[in-house]
mmCIF file of C-alpha atoms in Angstrom:
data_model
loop_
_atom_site.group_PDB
_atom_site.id
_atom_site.type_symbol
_atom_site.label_atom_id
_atom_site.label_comp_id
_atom_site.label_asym_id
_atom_site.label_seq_id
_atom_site.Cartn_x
_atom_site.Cartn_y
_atom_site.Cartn_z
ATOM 1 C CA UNK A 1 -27.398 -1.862 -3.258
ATOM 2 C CA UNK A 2 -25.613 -3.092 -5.833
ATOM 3 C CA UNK A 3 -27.444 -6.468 -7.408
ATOM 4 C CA UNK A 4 -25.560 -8.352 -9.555
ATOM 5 C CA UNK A 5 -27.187 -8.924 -13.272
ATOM 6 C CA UNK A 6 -27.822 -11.404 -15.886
ATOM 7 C CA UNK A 7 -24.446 -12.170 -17.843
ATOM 8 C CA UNK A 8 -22.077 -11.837 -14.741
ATOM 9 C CA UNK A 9 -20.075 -14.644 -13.453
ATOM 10 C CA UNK A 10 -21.185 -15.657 -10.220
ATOM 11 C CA UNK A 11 -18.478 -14.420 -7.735
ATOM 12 C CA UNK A 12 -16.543 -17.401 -6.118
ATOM 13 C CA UNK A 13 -17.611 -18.254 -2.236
ATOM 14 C CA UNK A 14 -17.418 -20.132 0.522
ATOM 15 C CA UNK A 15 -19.978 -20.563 3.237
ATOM 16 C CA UNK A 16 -21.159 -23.500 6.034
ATOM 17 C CA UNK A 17 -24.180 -25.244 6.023
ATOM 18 C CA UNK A 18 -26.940 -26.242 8.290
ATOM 19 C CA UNK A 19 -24.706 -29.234 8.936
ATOM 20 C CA UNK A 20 -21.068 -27.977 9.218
ATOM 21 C CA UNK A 21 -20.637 -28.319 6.041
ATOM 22 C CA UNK A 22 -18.036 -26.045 3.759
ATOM 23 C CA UNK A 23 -20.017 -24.994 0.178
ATOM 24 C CA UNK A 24 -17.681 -23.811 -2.117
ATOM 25 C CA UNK A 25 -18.961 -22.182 -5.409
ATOM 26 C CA UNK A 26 -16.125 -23.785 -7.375
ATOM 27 C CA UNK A 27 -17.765 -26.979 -5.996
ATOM 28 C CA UNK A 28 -21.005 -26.251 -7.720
ATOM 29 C CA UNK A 29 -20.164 -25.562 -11.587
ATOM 30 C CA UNK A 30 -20.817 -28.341 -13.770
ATOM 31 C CA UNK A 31 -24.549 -27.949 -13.150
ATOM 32 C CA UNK A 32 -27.630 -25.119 -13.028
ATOM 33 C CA UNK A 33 -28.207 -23.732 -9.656
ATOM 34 C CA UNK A 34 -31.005 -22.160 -8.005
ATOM 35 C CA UNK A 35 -29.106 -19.362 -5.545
ATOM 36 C CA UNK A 36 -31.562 -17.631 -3.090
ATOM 37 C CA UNK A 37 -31.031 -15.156 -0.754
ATOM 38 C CA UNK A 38 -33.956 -14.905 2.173
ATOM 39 C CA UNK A 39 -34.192 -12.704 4.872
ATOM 40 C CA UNK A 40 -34.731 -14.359 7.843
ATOM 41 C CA UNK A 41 -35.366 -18.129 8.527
ATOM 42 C CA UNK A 42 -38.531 -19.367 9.906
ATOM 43 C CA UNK A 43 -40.434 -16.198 8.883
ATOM 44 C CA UNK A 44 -43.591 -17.025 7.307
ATOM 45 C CA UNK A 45 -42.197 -16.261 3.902
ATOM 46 C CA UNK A 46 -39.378 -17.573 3.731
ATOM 47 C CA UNK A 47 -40.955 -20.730 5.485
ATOM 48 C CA UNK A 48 -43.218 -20.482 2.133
ATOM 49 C CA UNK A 49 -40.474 -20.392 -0.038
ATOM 50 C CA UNK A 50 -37.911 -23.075 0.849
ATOM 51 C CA UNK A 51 -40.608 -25.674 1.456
ATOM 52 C CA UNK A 52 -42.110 -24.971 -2.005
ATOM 53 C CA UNK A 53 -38.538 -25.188 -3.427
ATOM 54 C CA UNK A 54 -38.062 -28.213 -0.969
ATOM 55 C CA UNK A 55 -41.359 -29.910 -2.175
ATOM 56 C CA UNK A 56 -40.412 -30.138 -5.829
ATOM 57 C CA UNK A 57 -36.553 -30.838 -5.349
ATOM 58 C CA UNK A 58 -37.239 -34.067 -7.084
ATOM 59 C CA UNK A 59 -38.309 -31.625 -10.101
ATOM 60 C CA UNK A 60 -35.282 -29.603 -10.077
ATOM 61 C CA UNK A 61 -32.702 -32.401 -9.543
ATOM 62 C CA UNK A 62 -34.799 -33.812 -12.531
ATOM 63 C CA UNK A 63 -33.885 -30.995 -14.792
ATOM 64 C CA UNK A 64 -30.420 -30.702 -13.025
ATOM 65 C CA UNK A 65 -30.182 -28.408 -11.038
ATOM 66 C CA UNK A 66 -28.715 -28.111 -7.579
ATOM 67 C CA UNK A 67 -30.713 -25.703 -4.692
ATOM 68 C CA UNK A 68 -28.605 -23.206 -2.282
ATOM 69 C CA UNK A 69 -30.201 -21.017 0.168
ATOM 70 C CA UNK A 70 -28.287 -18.225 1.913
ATOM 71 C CA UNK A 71 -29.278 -15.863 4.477
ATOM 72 C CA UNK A 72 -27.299 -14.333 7.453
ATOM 73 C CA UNK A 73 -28.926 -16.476 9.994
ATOM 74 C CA UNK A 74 -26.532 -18.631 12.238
ATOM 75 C CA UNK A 75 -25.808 -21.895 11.149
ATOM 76 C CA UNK A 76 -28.152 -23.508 14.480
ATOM 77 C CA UNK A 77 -31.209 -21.348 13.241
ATOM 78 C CA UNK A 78 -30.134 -22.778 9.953
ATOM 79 C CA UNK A 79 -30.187 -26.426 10.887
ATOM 80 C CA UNK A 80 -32.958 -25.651 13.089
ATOM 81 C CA UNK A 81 -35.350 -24.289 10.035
ATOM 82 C CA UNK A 82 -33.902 -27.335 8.066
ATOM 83 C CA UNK A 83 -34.787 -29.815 10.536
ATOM 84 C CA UNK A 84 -38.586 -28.383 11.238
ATOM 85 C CA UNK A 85 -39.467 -28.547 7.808
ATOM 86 C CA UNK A 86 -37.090 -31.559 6.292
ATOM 87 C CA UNK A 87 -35.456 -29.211 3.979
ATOM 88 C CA UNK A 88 -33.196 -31.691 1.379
ATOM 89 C CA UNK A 89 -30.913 -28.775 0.200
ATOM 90 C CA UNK A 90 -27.800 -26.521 1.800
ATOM 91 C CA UNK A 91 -28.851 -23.443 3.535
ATOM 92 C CA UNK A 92 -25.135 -21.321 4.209
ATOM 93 C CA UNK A 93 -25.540 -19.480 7.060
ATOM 94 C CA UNK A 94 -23.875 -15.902 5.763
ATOM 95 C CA UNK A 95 -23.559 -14.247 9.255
ATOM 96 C CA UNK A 96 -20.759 -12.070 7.847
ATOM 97 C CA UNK A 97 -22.690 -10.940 5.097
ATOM 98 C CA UNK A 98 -19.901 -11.570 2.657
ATOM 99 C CA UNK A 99 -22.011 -13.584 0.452
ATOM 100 C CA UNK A 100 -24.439 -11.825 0.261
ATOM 101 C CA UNK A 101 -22.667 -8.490 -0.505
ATOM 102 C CA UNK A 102 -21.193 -10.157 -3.164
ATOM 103 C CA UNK A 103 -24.396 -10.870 -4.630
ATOM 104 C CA UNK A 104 -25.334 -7.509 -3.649
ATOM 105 C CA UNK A 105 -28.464 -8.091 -1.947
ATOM 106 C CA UNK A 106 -28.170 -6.372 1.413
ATOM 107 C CA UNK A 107 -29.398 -2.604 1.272
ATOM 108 C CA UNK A 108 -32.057 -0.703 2.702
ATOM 109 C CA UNK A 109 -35.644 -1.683 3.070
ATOM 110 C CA UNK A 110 -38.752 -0.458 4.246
ATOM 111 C CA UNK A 111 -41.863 -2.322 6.333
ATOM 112 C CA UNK A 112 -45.048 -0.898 8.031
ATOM 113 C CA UNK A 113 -43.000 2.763 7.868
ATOM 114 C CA UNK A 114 -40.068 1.690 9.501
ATOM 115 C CA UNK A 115 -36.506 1.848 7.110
ATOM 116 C CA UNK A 116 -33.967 -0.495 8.026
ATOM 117 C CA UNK A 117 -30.751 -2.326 6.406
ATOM 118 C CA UNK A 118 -31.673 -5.931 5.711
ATOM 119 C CA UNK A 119 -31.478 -9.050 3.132
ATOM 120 C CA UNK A 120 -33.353 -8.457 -0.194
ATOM 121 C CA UNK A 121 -35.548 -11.918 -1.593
ATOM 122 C CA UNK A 122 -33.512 -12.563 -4.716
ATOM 123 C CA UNK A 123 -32.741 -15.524 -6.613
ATOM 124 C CA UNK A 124 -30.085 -16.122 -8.653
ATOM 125 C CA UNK A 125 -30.517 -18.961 -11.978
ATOM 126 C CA UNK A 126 -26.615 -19.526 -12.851
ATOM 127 C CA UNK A 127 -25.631 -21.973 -15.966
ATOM 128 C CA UNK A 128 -23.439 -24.974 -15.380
ATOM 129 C CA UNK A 129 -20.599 -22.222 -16.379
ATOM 130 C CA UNK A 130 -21.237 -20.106 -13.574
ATOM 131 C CA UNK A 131 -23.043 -17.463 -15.514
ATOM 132 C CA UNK A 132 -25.948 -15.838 -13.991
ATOM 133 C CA UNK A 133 -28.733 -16.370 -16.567
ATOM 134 C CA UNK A 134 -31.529 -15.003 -14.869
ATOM 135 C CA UNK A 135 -32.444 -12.499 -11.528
ATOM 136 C CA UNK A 136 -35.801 -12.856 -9.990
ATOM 137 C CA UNK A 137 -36.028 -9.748 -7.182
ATOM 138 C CA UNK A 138 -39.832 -9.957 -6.938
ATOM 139 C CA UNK A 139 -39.982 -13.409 -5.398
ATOM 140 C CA UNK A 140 -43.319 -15.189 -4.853
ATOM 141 C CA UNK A 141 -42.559 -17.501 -1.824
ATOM 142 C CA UNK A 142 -46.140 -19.339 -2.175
ATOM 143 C CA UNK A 143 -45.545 -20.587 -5.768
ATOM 144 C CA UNK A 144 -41.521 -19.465 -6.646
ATOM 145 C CA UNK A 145 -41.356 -23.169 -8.562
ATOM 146 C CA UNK A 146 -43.545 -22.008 -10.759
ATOM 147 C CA UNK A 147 -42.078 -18.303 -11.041
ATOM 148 C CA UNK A 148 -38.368 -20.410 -12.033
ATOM 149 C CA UNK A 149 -39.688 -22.736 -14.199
ATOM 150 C CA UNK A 150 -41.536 -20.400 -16.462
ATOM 151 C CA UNK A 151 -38.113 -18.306 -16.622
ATOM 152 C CA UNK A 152 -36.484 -21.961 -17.324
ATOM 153 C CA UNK A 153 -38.953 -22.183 -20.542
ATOM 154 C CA UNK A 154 -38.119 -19.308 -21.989
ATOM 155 C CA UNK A 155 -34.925 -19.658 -21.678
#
């Protein structure tokens, strides 16, 4: 696994979203994003994490910033996640993985014992230039607005 670092330029993309939607990363400089990269949707924690990133979008689009969350689930268990828990943000279903290889955030894991290849929680913080400022790769889904926004104050 190759994860890209702080100081890289985000790599250019294109994806669909819950909706049908085409999300273009040329589309999304101007402003700070929040990229994320979750295993699996509907899991308990990535349930955890979008709706605490979800329940403080106000916040974020407060201080500017524009939410994306990517995984390789299809774009129906996309809108379906969406829908169950009124998510107010794009969710690109990455089914090809190119994303997400990109990013470099697909490798090999481990659970209970068992190895396996699989999406690693990362989030990206990118400036309005397309510069990744920031990497967080040990994600706390209960409270991950608070894990940015201390980041954000250092910053």
């Amino acid at each position: 696994m190759n994860t890209l670092k702080a100081g890289k330029k985000m790599p250019e993309f294109s994806g669909i979203d819950q909706y049908g939607n085409e999300i273009r990363s040329k589309d999304l400089l101007g402003k700070p994003l929040i990229v994320f990269f979750y295993p699996k949707a509907s899991t308990p924690g990535c349930t955890a994490q979008v709706c605490d990133l979800n329940n403080n979008l106000a916040q974020w689009k407060d201080l500017g910033f524009i939410v994306l969350g990517i995984s390789a689930d299809s774009v129906r268990r996309q809108h379906n996640f969406s829908e169950k828990y009124g998510l107010d943000f794009p969710l690109i279903a990455d089914t090809e993985k190119s994303i997400i290889n990109k990013f470099g955030v697909w490798g090999e894991k481990k659970f209970m014992g068992r190895t396996y290849d699989g999406i690693h929680r990362t989030t990206f913080l990118i400036d309005e230039k397309g510069k990744i400022t920031h990497v967080i790769d040990k994600v706390k889904t209960k409270t991950h607005t608070q894990q940015i926004l201390e980041i954000i104050k250092k910053q």
